Every structure is written in structure tokens, then in C-alpha cells.
Short mmCIF file of C-alpha atoms in Angstrom, two decimals:
data_model
loop_
_atom_site.label_atom_id
_atom_site.label_comp_id
_atom_site.label_asym_id
_atom_site.label_seq_id
_atom_site.Cartn_x
_atom_site.Cartn_y
_atom_site.Cartn_z
CA MET A 1 80.96 35.95 161.65
CA ILE A 2 78.83 38.96 162.53
CA LYS A 3 75.58 39.19 160.64
CA MET A 4 75.22 42.44 158.76
CA PRO A 5 72.66 44.96 159.96
CA ARG A 6 69.76 45.58 157.62
CA THR A 7 66.92 48.07 157.34
CA ILE A 8 63.98 47.16 159.52
CA ARG A 9 60.78 45.82 157.93
CA PRO A 10 57.28 45.97 159.44
CA LYS A 11 57.44 42.23 160.16
CA ASP A 12 60.46 42.96 162.43
CA PHE A 13 58.66 45.44 164.69
CA THR A 14 57.59 42.89 167.32
CA GLY A 15 61.03 41.28 167.51
CA ALA A 16 62.70 44.69 167.74
CA LYS A 17 60.29 45.74 170.49
CA ASN A 18 61.14 42.61 172.48
CA VAL A 19 64.89 43.22 172.22
CA ILE A 20 64.55 46.88 173.18
CA LYS A 21 62.22 46.14 176.09
CA SER A 22 64.37 43.42 177.60
CA ALA A 23 67.60 45.40 177.17
CA PHE A 24 66.30 48.53 178.88
CA LEU A 25 64.00 47.00 181.51
CA GLU A 26 67.02 45.07 182.77
CA LYS A 27 68.53 48.36 184.00
CA ASP A 28 65.40 50.44 184.63
CA PRO A 29 62.00 48.91 185.48
CA GLU A 30 60.32 52.08 184.21
CA ALA A 31 62.11 52.16 180.84
CA ASN A 32 59.89 52.86 177.86
CA GLU A 33 62.32 52.92 174.94
CA ASP A 34 60.13 50.43 173.06
CA ILE A 35 57.24 52.90 173.20
CA LEU A 36 59.59 55.72 172.18
CA VAL A 37 60.60 53.77 169.05
CA GLU A 38 56.95 53.30 168.07
CA ALA A 39 56.38 57.05 168.47
CA LEU A 40 59.54 57.93 166.52
CA ARG A 41 58.26 55.89 163.57
CA GLU A 42 55.32 58.31 163.40
CA GLU A 43 57.51 61.43 163.27
CA PRO A 44 57.51 63.24 159.89
CA THR A 45 61.33 63.05 159.83
CA TYR A 46 61.42 59.26 160.40
CA ASP A 47 63.55 57.47 157.82
CA GLU A 48 63.46 53.66 157.86
CA GLU A 49 67.01 53.65 156.48
CA PHE A 50 68.05 54.86 159.93
CA GLU A 51 66.39 51.98 161.78
CA LEU A 52 68.43 48.79 161.62
CA VAL A 53 68.17 45.27 162.98
CA ILE A 54 70.34 42.19 163.04
CA GLU A 55 68.62 38.86 162.62
CA LYS A 56 70.09 35.53 163.66
CA ASP A 57 68.34 32.23 163.06
CA GLY A 58 65.09 34.05 162.29
CA GLU A 59 65.15 36.13 165.49
CA ILE A 60 65.85 39.84 165.89
CA ILE A 61 68.83 40.07 168.26
CA ALA A 62 69.86 43.73 167.88
CA HIS A 63 68.27 47.07 167.00
CA GLY A 64 69.49 50.62 166.51
CA MET A 65 67.86 53.87 165.41
CA LEU A 66 68.84 57.41 164.46
CA SER A 67 66.54 60.43 164.72
CA ASP A 68 66.92 64.03 163.58
CA ILE A 69 68.07 66.62 166.09
CA ALA A 70 69.06 70.27 165.92
CA ILE A 71 71.99 71.87 167.70
CA GLY A 72 71.03 75.40 168.55
CA GLU A 73 69.22 76.48 165.39
CA GLU A 74 71.20 74.23 163.06
CA LYS A 75 69.90 71.05 161.49
CA GLY A 76 71.82 68.21 159.85
CA PHE A 77 72.51 66.19 162.99
CA LEU A 78 71.22 62.90 164.37
CA ALA A 79 70.84 61.16 167.73
CA LEU A 80 71.43 57.45 168.27
CA ALA A 81 68.58 56.22 170.46
CA PRO A 82 68.07 53.50 171.27
CA LEU A 83 70.69 50.84 170.67
CA ALA A 84 69.79 47.42 172.07
CA VAL A 85 71.27 43.92 171.84
CA LYS A 86 69.73 40.76 173.25
CA LYS A 87 71.52 39.88 176.51
CA SER A 88 72.73 36.46 175.32
CA GLU A 89 74.21 38.04 172.16
CA ARG A 90 76.17 40.91 173.76
CA CYS A 91 79.94 41.35 173.49
CA GLN A 92 79.97 39.80 170.01
CA GLY A 93 80.15 42.99 167.94
CA TYR A 94 76.47 43.36 167.04
CA GLY A 95 76.07 46.81 168.62
CA GLY A 96 79.25 48.03 166.95
CA ALA A 97 78.08 46.69 163.59
CA ILE A 98 74.83 48.63 163.88
CA ILE A 99 76.65 51.82 164.91
CA ALA A 100 79.08 51.51 161.97
CA GLU A 101 76.29 50.96 159.44
CA LEU A 102 74.17 53.81 160.82
CA GLU A 103 77.18 56.15 160.70
CA LYS A 104 77.93 55.11 157.11
CA ARG A 105 74.35 55.76 156.01
CA ALA A 106 74.19 59.09 157.84
CA GLU A 107 77.44 60.28 156.29
CA MET A 108 76.28 59.25 152.81
CA MET A 109 73.11 61.32 153.33
CA GLY A 110 75.10 64.41 154.34
CA TYR A 111 74.53 64.42 158.09
CA ARG A 112 77.31 66.11 160.03
CA ALA A 113 77.37 64.44 163.45
CA ILE A 114 75.64 61.91 165.70
CA SER A 115 74.98 62.41 169.41
CA ILE A 116 74.38 59.75 172.04
CA LEU A 117 73.45 59.63 175.70
CA GLY A 118 75.17 56.52 176.97
CA ASP A 119 78.07 54.77 178.63
CA PRO A 120 81.32 56.55 177.72
CA ALA A 121 83.32 53.34 178.26
CA TYR A 122 81.33 51.75 175.43
CA TYR A 123 80.74 54.59 172.97
CA SER A 124 84.23 56.08 173.20
CA ARG A 125 85.45 52.92 171.44
CA PHE A 126 83.61 54.16 168.36
CA GLY A 127 85.03 57.67 168.44
CA TYR A 128 82.34 59.41 170.51
CA THR A 129 83.64 62.15 172.79
CA PRO A 130 81.94 64.49 175.28
CA ALA A 131 79.64 66.87 173.42
CA ALA A 132 80.70 69.61 175.83
CA ASP A 133 84.10 69.58 174.10
CA TYR A 134 82.25 71.13 171.13
CA GLN A 135 80.06 73.47 173.21
CA VAL A 136 77.09 71.18 172.51
CA GLU A 137 74.77 70.72 175.48
CA SER A 138 72.16 68.15 176.41
CA PRO A 139 68.69 69.47 177.25
CA LEU A 140 68.75 66.92 180.11
CA GLU A 141 70.63 67.17 183.37
CA VAL A 142 73.14 64.37 182.86
CA PRO A 143 76.84 64.00 183.65
CA THR A 144 78.73 65.63 180.77
CA GLU A 145 80.82 62.52 180.10
CA TYR A 146 77.63 60.56 179.26
CA TYR A 147 76.43 63.01 176.62
CA MET A 148 78.65 62.41 173.60
CA ILE A 149 78.93 63.28 169.95
CA LYS A 150 80.91 62.19 166.91
CA GLU A 151 81.63 64.26 163.83
CA LEU A 152 80.92 62.39 160.61
CA ILE A 153 82.62 65.15 158.65
CA PRO A 154 85.85 66.47 160.20
CA GLY A 155 85.30 70.00 161.47
CA ALA A 156 81.51 69.71 161.20
CA LEU A 157 81.03 71.10 164.71
CA ALA A 158 83.64 73.87 164.48
CA ASP A 159 81.07 76.65 164.10
CA THR A 160 78.18 74.92 165.85
CA SER A 161 77.17 75.23 169.48
CA GLY A 162 74.07 75.19 171.61
CA ILE A 163 71.51 72.97 173.24
CA VAL A 164 70.29 69.90 171.38
CA THR A 165 66.64 69.83 170.37
CA TYR A 166 65.03 66.42 169.87
CA VAL A 167 61.91 65.56 167.86
CA GLY A 168 58.68 65.74 169.86
CA SER A 169 58.38 62.02 170.57
CA PHE A 170 61.27 62.23 173.01
CA GLY A 171 59.20 64.54 175.21
CA ILE A 172 62.24 66.66 176.06
CA GLU A 173 61.93 70.42 176.36
CA SER A 174 65.03 72.40 175.32
#
């Protein structure tokens, strides 16, 4: 049975950092997503309800976080970054459980869509499609199939287009 994601607590920060670090350093020796998460917690728009962990046998094994973004000049959107699962716990539904809970919380709070920069083979399983299909662009030069978005409210992106703007901690110029 998959453990349910829960809101992070300060006592979880070290465990979450370890999961994030190991997950991202595995693919990129210069990854700094753990430092990004610490900076995002200091953003004025940070909401702990959008930072989730899964704990198993007293250890944090998965972490996911949403942050505010704008599309063009419009607000009411979020970005999923990062999502990390301990290597030995992957392919057991923990990442999907975090995504589902984050989406549920975002929808309940009136957010319209969530964007993600990630593997389309993975995120398409959860309904994410290329953001370019909605005339939504990444501020980064990435293959269009890797920059995805999901409407939480059907039609939410119908009259929205433009380049995504992230909070300052991401260090991305639009």
C-alpha cells in the first residue's frame, strides 16, 4: 500500500534534502535542486501546503513541491519542481501519489494549471501535454516535448498564452 503524501514539517527538511540531492545528482553532478528548494521556502509566495513528502519507516523517501508562476501577465498557475523519489523506492507509485495530491490541493485553492519541465514519458501518464499546444512557452531553451502543462480546470488555458515567469529563486530570466 502506498503511503499518503503529507505536508512537509521543519523536521523533514534534512530528509527531503537528502532525497532531492541523491535523485538529481545521479543524473547531473552539478544539480542543485536541494538548494533551490531551500531558496523557494524563503519566497513570499511559498505555501507549505504545496510541499509534500512521503515517509516510510521513519525516513523521507519522496518529495514534491509547487511554486507560483505567471504565464504572460496572468497569475494563477504553478510549476512542479522538483519531484524526487529515493532510488530504491522508485516505480512503486510514490511520485504519482505526490503529483495527485499536489494537483488536488492546487485545484481546491483555485489554481488553473501546473507546468513541469521533465520526462514526457513519465509525466504524460498524469495528463501533462506539451505546453506549446497551448501557446505557453518556457523561458529556457529546452525541447518542446519536455516542457509540459496540465489544466486543472478544463479550458483554463484557452485565453492564456505567453512565456512562463518563475519566482526569483529559480534564477531564470523571462
